[in-house]
Short mmCIF file of C-alpha atoms and ligand atoms in Angstrom, two decimals:
data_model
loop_
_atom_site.label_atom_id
_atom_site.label_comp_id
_atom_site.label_asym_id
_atom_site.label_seq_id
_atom_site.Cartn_x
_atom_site.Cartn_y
_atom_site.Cartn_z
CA UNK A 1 -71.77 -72.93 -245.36
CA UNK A 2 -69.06 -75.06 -247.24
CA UNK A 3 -69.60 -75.23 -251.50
CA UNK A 4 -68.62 -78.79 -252.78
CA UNK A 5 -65.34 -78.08 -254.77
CA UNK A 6 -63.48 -80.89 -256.67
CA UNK A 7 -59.70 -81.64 -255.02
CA UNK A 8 -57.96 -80.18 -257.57
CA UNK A 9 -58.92 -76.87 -257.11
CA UNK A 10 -59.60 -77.33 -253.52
CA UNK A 11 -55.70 -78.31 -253.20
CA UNK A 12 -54.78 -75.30 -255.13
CA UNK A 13 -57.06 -73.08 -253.55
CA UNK A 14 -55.32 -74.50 -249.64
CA UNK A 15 -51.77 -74.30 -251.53
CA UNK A 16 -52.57 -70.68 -252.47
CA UNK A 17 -53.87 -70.19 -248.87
CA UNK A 18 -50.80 -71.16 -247.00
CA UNK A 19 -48.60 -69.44 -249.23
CA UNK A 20 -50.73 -66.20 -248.45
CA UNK A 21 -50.08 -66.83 -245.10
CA UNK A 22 -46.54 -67.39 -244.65
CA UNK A 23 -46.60 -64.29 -246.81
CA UNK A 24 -48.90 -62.79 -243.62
CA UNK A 25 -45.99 -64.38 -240.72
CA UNK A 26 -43.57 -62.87 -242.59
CA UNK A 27 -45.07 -59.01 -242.50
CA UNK A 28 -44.54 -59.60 -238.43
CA UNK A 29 -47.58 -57.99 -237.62
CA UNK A 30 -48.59 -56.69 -234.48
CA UNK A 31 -51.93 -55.90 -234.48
CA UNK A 32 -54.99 -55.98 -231.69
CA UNK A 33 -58.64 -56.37 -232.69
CA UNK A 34 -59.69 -57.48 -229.25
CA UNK A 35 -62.11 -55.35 -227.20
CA UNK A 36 -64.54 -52.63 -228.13
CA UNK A 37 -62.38 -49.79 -227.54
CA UNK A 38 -63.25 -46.13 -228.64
CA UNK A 39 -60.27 -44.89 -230.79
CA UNK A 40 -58.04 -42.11 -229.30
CA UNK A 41 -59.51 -40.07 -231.55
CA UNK A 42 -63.10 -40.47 -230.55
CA UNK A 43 -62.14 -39.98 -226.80
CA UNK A 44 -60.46 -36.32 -228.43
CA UNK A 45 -63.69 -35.53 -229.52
CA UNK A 46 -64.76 -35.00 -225.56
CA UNK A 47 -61.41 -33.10 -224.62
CA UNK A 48 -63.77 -30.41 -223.65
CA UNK A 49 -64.42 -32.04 -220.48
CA UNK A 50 -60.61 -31.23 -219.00
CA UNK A 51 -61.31 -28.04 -218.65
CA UNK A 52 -64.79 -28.15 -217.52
CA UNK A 53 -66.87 -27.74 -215.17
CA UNK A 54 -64.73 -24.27 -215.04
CA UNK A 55 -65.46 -22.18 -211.65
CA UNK A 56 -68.90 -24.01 -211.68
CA UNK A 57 -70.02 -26.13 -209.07
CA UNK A 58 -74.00 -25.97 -208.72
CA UNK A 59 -76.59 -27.36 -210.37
CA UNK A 60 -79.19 -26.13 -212.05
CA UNK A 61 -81.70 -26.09 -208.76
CA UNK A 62 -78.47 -24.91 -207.01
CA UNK A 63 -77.21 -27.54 -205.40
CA UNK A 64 -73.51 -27.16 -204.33
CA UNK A 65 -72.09 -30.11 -206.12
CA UNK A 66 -69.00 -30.23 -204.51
CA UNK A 67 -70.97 -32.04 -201.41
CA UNK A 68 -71.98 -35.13 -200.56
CA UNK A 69 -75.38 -36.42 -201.31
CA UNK A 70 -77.29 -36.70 -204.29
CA UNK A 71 -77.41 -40.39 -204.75
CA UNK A 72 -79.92 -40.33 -207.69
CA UNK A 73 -77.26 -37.79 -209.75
CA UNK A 74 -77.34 -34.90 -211.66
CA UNK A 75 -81.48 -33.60 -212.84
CA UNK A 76 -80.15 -32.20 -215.75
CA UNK A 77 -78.09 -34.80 -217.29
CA UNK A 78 -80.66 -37.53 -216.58
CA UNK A 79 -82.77 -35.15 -218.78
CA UNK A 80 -80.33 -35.52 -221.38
CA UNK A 81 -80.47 -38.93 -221.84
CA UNK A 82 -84.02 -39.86 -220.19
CA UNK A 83 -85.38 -39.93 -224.14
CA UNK A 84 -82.09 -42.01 -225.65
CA UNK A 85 -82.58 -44.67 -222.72
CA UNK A 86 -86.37 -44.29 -222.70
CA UNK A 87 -86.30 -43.73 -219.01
CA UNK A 88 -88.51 -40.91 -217.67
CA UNK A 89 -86.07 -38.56 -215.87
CA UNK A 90 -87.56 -39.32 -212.16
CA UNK A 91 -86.78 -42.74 -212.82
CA UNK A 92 -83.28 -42.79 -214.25
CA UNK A 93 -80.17 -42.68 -211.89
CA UNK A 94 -77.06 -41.30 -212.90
CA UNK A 95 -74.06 -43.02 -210.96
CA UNK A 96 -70.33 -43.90 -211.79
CA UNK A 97 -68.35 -44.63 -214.42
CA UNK A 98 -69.69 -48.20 -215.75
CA UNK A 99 -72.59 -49.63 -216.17
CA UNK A 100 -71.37 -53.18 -215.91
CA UNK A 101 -70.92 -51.91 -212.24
CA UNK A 102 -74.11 -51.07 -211.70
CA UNK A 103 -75.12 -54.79 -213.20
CA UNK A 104 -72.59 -56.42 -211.17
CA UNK A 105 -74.45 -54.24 -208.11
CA UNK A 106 -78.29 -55.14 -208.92
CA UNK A 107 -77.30 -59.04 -209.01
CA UNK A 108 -75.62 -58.71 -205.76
CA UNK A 109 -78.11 -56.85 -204.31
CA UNK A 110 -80.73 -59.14 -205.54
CA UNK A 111 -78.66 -62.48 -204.35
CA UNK A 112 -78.62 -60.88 -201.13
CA UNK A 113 -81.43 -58.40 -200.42
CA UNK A 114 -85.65 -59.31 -201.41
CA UNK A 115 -86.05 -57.36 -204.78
CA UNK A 116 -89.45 -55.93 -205.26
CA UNK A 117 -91.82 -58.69 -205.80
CA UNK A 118 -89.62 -61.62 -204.24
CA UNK A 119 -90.28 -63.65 -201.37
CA UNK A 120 -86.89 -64.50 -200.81
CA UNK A 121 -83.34 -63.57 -200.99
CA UNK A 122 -81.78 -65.15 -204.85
CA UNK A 123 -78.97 -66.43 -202.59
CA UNK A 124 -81.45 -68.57 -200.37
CA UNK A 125 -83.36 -70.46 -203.06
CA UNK A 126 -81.46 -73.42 -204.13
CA UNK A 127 -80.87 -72.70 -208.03
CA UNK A 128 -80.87 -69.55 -209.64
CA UNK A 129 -80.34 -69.57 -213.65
CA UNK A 130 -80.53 -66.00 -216.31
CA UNK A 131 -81.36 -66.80 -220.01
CA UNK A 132 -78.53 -65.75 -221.84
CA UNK A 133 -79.23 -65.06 -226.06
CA UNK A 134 -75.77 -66.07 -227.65
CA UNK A 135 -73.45 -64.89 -229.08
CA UNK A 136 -73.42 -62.67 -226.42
CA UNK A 137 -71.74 -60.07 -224.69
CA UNK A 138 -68.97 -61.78 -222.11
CA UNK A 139 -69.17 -59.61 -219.33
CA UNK A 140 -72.49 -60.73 -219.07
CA UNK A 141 -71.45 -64.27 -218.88
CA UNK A 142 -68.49 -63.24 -216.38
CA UNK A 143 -70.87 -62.12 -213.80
CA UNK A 144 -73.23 -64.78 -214.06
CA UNK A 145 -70.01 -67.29 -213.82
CA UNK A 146 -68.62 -65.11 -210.49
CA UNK A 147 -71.92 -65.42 -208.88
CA UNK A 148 -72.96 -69.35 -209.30
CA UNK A 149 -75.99 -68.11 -211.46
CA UNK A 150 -76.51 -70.92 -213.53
CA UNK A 151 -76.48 -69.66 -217.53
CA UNK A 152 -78.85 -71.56 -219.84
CA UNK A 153 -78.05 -70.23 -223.48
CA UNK A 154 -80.80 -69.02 -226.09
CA UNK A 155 -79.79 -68.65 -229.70
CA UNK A 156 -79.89 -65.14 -231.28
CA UNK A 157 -82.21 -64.79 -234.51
CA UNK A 158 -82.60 -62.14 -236.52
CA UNK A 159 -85.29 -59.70 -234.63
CA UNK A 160 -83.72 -60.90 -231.05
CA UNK A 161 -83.66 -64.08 -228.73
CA UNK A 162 -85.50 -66.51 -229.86
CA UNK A 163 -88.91 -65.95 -227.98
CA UNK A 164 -90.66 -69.43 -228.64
CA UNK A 165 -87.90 -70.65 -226.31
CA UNK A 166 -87.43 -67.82 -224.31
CA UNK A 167 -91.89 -68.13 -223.44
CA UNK A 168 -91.74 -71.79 -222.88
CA UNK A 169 -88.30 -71.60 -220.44
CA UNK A 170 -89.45 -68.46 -218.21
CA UNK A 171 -92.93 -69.95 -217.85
CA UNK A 172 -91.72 -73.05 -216.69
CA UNK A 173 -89.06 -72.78 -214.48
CA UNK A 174 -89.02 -70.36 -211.41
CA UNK A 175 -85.47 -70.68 -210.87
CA UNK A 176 -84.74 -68.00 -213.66
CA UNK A 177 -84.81 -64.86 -212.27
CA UNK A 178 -83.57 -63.05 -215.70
CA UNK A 179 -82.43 -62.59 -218.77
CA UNK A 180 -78.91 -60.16 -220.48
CA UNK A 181 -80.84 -58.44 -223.37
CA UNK A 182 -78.47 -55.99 -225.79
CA UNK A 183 -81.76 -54.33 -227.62
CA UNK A 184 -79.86 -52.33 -229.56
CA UNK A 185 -77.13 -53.03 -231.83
CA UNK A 186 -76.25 -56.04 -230.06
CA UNK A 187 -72.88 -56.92 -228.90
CA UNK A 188 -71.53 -58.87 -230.91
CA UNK A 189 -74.35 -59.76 -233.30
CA UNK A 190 -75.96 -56.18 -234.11
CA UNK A 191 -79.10 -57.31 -234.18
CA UNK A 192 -81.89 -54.81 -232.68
CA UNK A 193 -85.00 -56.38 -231.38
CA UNK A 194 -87.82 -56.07 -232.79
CA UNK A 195 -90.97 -54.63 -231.90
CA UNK A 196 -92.42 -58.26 -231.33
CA UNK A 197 -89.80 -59.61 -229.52
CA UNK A 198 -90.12 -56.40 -227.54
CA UNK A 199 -93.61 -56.90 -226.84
CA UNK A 200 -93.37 -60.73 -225.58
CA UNK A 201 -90.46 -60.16 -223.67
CA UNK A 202 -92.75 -56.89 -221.86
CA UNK A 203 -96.13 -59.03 -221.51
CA UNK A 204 -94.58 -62.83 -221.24
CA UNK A 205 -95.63 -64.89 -218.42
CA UNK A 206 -92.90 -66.20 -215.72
CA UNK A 207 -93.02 -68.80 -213.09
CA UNK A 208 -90.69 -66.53 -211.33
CA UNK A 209 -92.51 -63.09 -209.50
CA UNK A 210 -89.09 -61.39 -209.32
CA UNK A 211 -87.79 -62.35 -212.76
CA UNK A 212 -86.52 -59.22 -214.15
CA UNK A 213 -84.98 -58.37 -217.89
CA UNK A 214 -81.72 -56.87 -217.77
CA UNK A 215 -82.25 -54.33 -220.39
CA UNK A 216 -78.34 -53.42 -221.46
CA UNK A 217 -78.70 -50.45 -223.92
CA UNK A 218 -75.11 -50.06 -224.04
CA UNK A 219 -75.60 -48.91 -227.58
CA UNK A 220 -78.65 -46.97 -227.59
CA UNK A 221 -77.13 -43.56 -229.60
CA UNK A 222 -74.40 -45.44 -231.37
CA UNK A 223 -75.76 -45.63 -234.68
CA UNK A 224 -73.65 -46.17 -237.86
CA UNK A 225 -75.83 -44.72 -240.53
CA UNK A 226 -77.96 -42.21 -241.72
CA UNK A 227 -80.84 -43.63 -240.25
CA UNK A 228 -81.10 -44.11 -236.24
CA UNK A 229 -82.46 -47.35 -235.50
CA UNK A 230 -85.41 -46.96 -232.97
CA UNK A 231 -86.61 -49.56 -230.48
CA UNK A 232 -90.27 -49.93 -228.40
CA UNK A 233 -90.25 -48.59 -224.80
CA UNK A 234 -89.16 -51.79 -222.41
CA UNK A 235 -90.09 -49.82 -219.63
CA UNK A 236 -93.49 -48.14 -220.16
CA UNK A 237 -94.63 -52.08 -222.32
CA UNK A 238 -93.90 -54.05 -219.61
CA UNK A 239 -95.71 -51.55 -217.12
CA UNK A 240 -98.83 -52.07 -219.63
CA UNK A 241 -98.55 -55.28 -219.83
CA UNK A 242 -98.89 -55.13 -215.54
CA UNK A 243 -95.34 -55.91 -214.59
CA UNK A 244 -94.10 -52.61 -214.12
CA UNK A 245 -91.38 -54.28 -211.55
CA UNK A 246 -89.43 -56.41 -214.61
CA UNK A 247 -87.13 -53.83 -216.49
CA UNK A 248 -83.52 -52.75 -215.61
CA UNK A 249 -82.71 -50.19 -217.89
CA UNK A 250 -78.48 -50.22 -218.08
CA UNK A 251 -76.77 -47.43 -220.16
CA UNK A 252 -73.23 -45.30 -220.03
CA UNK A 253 -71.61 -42.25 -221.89
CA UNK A 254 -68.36 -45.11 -221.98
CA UNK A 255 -68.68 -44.51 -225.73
CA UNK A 256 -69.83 -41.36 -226.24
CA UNK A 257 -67.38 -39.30 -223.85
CA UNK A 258 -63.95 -41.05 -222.32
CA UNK A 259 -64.89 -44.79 -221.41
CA UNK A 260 -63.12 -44.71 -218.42
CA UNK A 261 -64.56 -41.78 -217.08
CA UNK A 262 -67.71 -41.54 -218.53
CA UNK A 263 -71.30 -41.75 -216.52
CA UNK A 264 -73.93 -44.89 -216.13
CA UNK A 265 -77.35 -45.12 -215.83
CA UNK A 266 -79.87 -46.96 -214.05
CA UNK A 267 -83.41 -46.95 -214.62
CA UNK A 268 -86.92 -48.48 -214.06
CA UNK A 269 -89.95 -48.67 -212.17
CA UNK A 270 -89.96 -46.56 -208.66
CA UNK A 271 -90.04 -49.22 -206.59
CA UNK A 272 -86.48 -50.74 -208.00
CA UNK A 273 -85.48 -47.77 -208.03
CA UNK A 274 -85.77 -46.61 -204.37
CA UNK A 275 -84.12 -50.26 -203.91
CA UNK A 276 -81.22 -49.53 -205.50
CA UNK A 277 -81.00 -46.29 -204.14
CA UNK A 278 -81.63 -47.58 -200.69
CA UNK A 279 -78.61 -50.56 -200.85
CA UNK A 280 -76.24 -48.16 -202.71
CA UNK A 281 -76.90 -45.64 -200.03
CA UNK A 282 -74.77 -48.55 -197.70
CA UNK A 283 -72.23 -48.36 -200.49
CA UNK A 284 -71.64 -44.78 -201.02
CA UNK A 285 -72.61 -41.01 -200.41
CA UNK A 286 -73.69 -40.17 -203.55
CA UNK A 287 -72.30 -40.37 -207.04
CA UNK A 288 -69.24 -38.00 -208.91
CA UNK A 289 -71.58 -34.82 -209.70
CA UNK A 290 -68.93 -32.80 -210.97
CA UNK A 291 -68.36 -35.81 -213.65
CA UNK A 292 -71.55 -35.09 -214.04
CA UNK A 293 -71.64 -31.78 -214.37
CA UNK A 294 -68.86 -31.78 -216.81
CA UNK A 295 -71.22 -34.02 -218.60
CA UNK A 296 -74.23 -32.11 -218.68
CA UNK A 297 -72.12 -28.81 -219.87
CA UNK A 298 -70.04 -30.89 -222.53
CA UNK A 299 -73.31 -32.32 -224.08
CA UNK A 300 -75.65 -29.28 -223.34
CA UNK A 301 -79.03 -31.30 -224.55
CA UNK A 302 -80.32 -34.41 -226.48
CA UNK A 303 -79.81 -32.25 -229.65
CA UNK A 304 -76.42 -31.82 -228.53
CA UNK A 305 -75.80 -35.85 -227.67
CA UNK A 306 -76.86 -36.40 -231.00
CA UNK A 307 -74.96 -34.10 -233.03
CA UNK A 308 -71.54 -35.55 -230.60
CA UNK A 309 -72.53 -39.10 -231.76
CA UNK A 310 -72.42 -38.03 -235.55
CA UNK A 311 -69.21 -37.15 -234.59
CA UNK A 312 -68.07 -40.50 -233.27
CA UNK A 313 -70.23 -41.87 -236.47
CA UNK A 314 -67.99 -40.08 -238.88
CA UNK A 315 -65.10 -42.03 -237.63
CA UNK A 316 -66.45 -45.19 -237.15
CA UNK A 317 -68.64 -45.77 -240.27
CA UNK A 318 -65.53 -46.21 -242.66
CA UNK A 319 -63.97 -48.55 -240.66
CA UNK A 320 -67.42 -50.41 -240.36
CA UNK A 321 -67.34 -49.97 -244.22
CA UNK A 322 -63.74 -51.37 -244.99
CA UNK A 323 -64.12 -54.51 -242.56
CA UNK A 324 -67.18 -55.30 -245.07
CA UNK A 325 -65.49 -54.59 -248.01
CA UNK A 326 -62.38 -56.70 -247.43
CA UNK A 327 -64.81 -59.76 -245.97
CA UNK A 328 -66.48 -59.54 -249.12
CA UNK A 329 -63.05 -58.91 -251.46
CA UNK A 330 -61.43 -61.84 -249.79
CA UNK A 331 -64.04 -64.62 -248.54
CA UNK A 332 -67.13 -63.26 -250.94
CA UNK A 333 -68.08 -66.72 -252.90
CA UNK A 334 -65.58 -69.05 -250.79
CA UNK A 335 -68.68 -70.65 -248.96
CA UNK A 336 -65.94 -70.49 -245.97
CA UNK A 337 -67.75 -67.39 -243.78
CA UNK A 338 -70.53 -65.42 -243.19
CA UNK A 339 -70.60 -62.20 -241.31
CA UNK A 340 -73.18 -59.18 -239.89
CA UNK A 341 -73.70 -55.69 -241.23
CA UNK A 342 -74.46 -53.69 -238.43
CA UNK A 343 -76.05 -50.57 -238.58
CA UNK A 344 -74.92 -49.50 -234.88
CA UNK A 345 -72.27 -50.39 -232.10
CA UNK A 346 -69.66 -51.71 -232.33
CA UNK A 347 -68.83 -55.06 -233.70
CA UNK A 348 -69.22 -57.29 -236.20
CA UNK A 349 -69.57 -61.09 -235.75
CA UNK A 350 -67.64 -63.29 -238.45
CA UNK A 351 -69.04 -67.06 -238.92
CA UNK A 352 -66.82 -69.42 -240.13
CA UNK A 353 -66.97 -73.10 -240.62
CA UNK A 354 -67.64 -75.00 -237.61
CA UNK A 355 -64.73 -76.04 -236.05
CA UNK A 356 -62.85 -73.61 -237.12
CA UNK A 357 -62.92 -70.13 -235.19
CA UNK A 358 -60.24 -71.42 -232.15
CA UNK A 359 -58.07 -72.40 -235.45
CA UNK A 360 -58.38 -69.11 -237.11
CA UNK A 361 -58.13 -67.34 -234.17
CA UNK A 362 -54.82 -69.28 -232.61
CA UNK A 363 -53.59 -68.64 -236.44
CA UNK A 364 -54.68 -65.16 -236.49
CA UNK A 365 -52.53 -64.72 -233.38
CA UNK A 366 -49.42 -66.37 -234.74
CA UNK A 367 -49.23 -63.80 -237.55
CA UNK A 368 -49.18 -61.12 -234.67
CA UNK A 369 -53.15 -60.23 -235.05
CA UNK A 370 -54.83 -60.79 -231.97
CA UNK A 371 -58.55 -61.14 -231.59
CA UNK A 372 -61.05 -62.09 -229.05
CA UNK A 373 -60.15 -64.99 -227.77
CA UNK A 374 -63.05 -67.82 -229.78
CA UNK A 375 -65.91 -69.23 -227.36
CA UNK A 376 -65.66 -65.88 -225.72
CA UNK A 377 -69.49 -64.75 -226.94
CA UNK A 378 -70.83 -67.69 -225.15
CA UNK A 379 -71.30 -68.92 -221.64
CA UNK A 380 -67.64 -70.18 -219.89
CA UNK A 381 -66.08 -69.35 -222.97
CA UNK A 382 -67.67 -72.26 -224.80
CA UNK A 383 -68.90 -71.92 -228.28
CA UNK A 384 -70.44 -75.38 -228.88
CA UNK A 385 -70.02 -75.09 -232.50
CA UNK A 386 -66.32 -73.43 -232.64
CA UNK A 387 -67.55 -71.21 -235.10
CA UNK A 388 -67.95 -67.17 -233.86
CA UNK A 389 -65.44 -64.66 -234.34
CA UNK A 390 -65.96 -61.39 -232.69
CA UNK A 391 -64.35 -58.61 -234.54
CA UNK A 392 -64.02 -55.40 -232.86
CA UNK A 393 -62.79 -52.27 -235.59
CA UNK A 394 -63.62 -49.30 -233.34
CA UNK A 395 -59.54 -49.17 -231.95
CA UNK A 396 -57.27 -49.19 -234.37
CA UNK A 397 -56.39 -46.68 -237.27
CA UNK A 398 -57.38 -47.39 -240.58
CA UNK A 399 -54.95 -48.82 -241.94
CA UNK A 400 -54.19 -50.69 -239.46
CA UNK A 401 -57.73 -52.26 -239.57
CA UNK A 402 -57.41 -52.83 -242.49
CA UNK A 403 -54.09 -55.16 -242.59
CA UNK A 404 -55.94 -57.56 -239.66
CA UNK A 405 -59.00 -57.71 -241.80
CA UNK A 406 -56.80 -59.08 -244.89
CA UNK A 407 -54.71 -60.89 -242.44
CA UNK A 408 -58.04 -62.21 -240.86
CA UNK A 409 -58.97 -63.48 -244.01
CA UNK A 410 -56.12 -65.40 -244.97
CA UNK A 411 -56.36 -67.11 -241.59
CA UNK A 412 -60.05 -67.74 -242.46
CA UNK A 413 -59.23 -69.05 -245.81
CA UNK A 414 -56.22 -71.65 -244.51
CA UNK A 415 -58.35 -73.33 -241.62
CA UNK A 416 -61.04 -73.54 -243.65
CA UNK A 417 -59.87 -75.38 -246.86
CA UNK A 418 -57.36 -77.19 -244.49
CA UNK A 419 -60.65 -78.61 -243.06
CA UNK A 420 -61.84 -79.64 -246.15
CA UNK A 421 -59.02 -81.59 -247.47
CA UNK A 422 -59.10 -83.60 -243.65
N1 PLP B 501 -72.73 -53.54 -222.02
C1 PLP B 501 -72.35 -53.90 -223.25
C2 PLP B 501 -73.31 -54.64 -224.13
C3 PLP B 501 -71.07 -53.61 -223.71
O1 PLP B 501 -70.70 -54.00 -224.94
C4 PLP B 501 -70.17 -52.92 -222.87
C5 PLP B 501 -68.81 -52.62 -223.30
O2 PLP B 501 -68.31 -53.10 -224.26
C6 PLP B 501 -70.62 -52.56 -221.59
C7 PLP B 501 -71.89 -52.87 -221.20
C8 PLP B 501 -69.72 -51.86 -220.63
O3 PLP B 501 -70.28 -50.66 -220.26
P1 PLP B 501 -69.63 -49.71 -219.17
O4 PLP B 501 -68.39 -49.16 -219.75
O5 PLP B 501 -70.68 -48.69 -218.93
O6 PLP B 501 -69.36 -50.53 -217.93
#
């Protein structure tokens, strides 16, 4: 990534860079870029739901939703988002508030009760390992850490995880029961798989019966242009491809209504889900249906979803647009970083020299701008290269935004040529 220069400008180019940021210390900053936040104006944009479901409390069929029951959730907002998740509606659970809940709930389940297909509990075989495509999403990496499941990373490429790897690993080794898969607008990268990668991951071969893809569309409606990016069906390939058993579709309304009290989604084949319903039965009587309710009414229909994520586009594009501006304004040519150009979600992931992110990120947070902490897209927080940056510009206001990008930059710009002169 680094362009030979000759000392004498690289010495200027480091003088000019430290001088830029004791400028930055000076400005006393306090800024946060850390997590993947919807803006307070975003969650405005589903106020509507405070003063729904009115007087209202059946559903469509009408049930009286003030009861218990109802474990598999609300008929008519599973409708609503069967299509976005690609989930036929008989097959797609509506539950709480987070889908990294439900996740956390399928691995424990699976650790301690025979998933369809097993032979045994995951808890009694003696090593249990998920592929995990990095950089990744953390959580991901969190639950796999809390559990003992044994991580074994597989680098991110352009159309997805690399599937060479991915083919040879799975076929080989029983122990891995899984794989975290972001298909859409990846967190952090933003890459969307492609319809190959799709289409292996659907019809590949594992030594493991119960190995099953944790399908995370966590970003499935969040696009950030014009043009929504579309992915194959996980669900109905891998049914072709006679493994009807493999897919966990996740997804939430986290960022499309209020993230804390929005609605997730489980969905695959019939016989996972009358599993899930069965051990969540132990759990709990049956999800928040008015939540749901006050979904369903809020968003009316998928026309209606999509026309409330234009919304949320409309004030997340720009600041998608001014993080790539200022990148290219302030590192364009320096050879010191490269970064993505998502088209949906909700990051973008900054490269920098190797070596360098924990540097530019313990810099960063000296000049008051904190960011997510570096290593934290991989596995135990371990970026083997030191070289990821996860920026997250959903949160703050513009302006604001825009300050940590510059700020960002200058911290980019002073590890990097202080490298270089070492
Ligand atoms: N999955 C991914 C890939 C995410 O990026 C996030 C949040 O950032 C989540 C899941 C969390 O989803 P939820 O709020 O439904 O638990």
């Amino acid at each position: 990534m680094t362009t030979e220069l000759n000392p004498d400008s690289l010495t200027e180019l480091l003088e000019q860079a430290r001088e830029d940021y004791r400028d930055l210390v000076a400005r006393r900053l306090t800024l946060d870029l850390t997590r993947g936040k919807p803006a307070p104006e975003q969650l405005d944009l589903s106020n509507g739901l405070f003063s729904l479901p009115g007087e209202r409390y059946t559903s469509e069929d009408g049930t009286d939703l003030r009861n218990y029951g109802g474990l598999q959730g609300l008929p008519e907002l599973r409708e609503i988002f069967s299509e976005t998740l690609q989930v036929p509606t008989g097959q797609l659970l509506a539950a709480g508030n987070s889908s990294l809940e439900l996740m956390h709930d399928c691995l424990v389940h699976a650790l301690l009760s025979v998933v369809p297909g097993a032979e045994s509990r995951w808890v009694d075989q003696e090593r249990i390992a998920f592929l995990c495509p990095v950089p990744g999403y953390d959580r991901h990496f969190a639950l796999c850490e809390r559990f003992g499941i044994e991580m074994i990373q597989v680098p991110m490429t352009a159309d997805g995880p690399d599937m060479d790897l991915v083919e040879r690993l799975v076929a080989e080794d029983a122990a891995i029961k899984g794989i975290w898969c972001v298909p859409k607008y990846s967190n952090p990268t933003g890459v969307t798989y492609s319809d190959e990668t799709v289409a292996r991951l659907a019809s590949m071969s594992t030594a493991a019966p119960d190995f099953r893809v944790f399908w995370d569309n966590a970003y499935a409606a969040h696009h950030l242009t014009g043009t929504a990016v579309e992915i194959p069906d996980m669900l109905a390939a891998s049914t072709e491809a006679g493994h009807p058993d493999r897919t966990f579709v996740f997804g939430s309304t986290s960022k499309i209504t209020l993230a804390g009290a929005g609605v997730a989604f489980f969905g695959s084949s019939t016989a996972n889900v009358q599993w899930l319903v069965s051990k969540s039965s132990k759990r709990s009587i049956g999800p928040d249906k008015i939540n749901q309710l006050r979904h369903a009414l809020l968003l009316r229909d998928k026309d209606g979803l999509r026309a409330h994520m234009e919304r949320h586009r409309a004030l997340l594009q720009p600041k998608f647009e001014a993080v790539a501006r200022i990148l290219q304004a302030e590192l364009g040519g320096t050879g010191l970083a490269t970064w993505t150009s998502p088209e949906g979600g909700y990051f973008v992931t900054l490269q920098v020299p190797e070596g360098c992110a924990k540097k530019v990120v313990g810099r960063a947070a000296e000049a008051g701008i904190v960011l997510t902490p570096a290593g934290a897209t991989h596995p135990y927080g371990e970026d083997p290269r030191d070289a990821v940056i996860r920026i997250a510009p959903s949160y703050p206001a513009l302006d604001e935004l825009e300050q940590a990008i510059e700020g960002l930059a200058v911290c980019v710009r002073l590890a990097g040529y202080e490298q270089q002169v070492r």
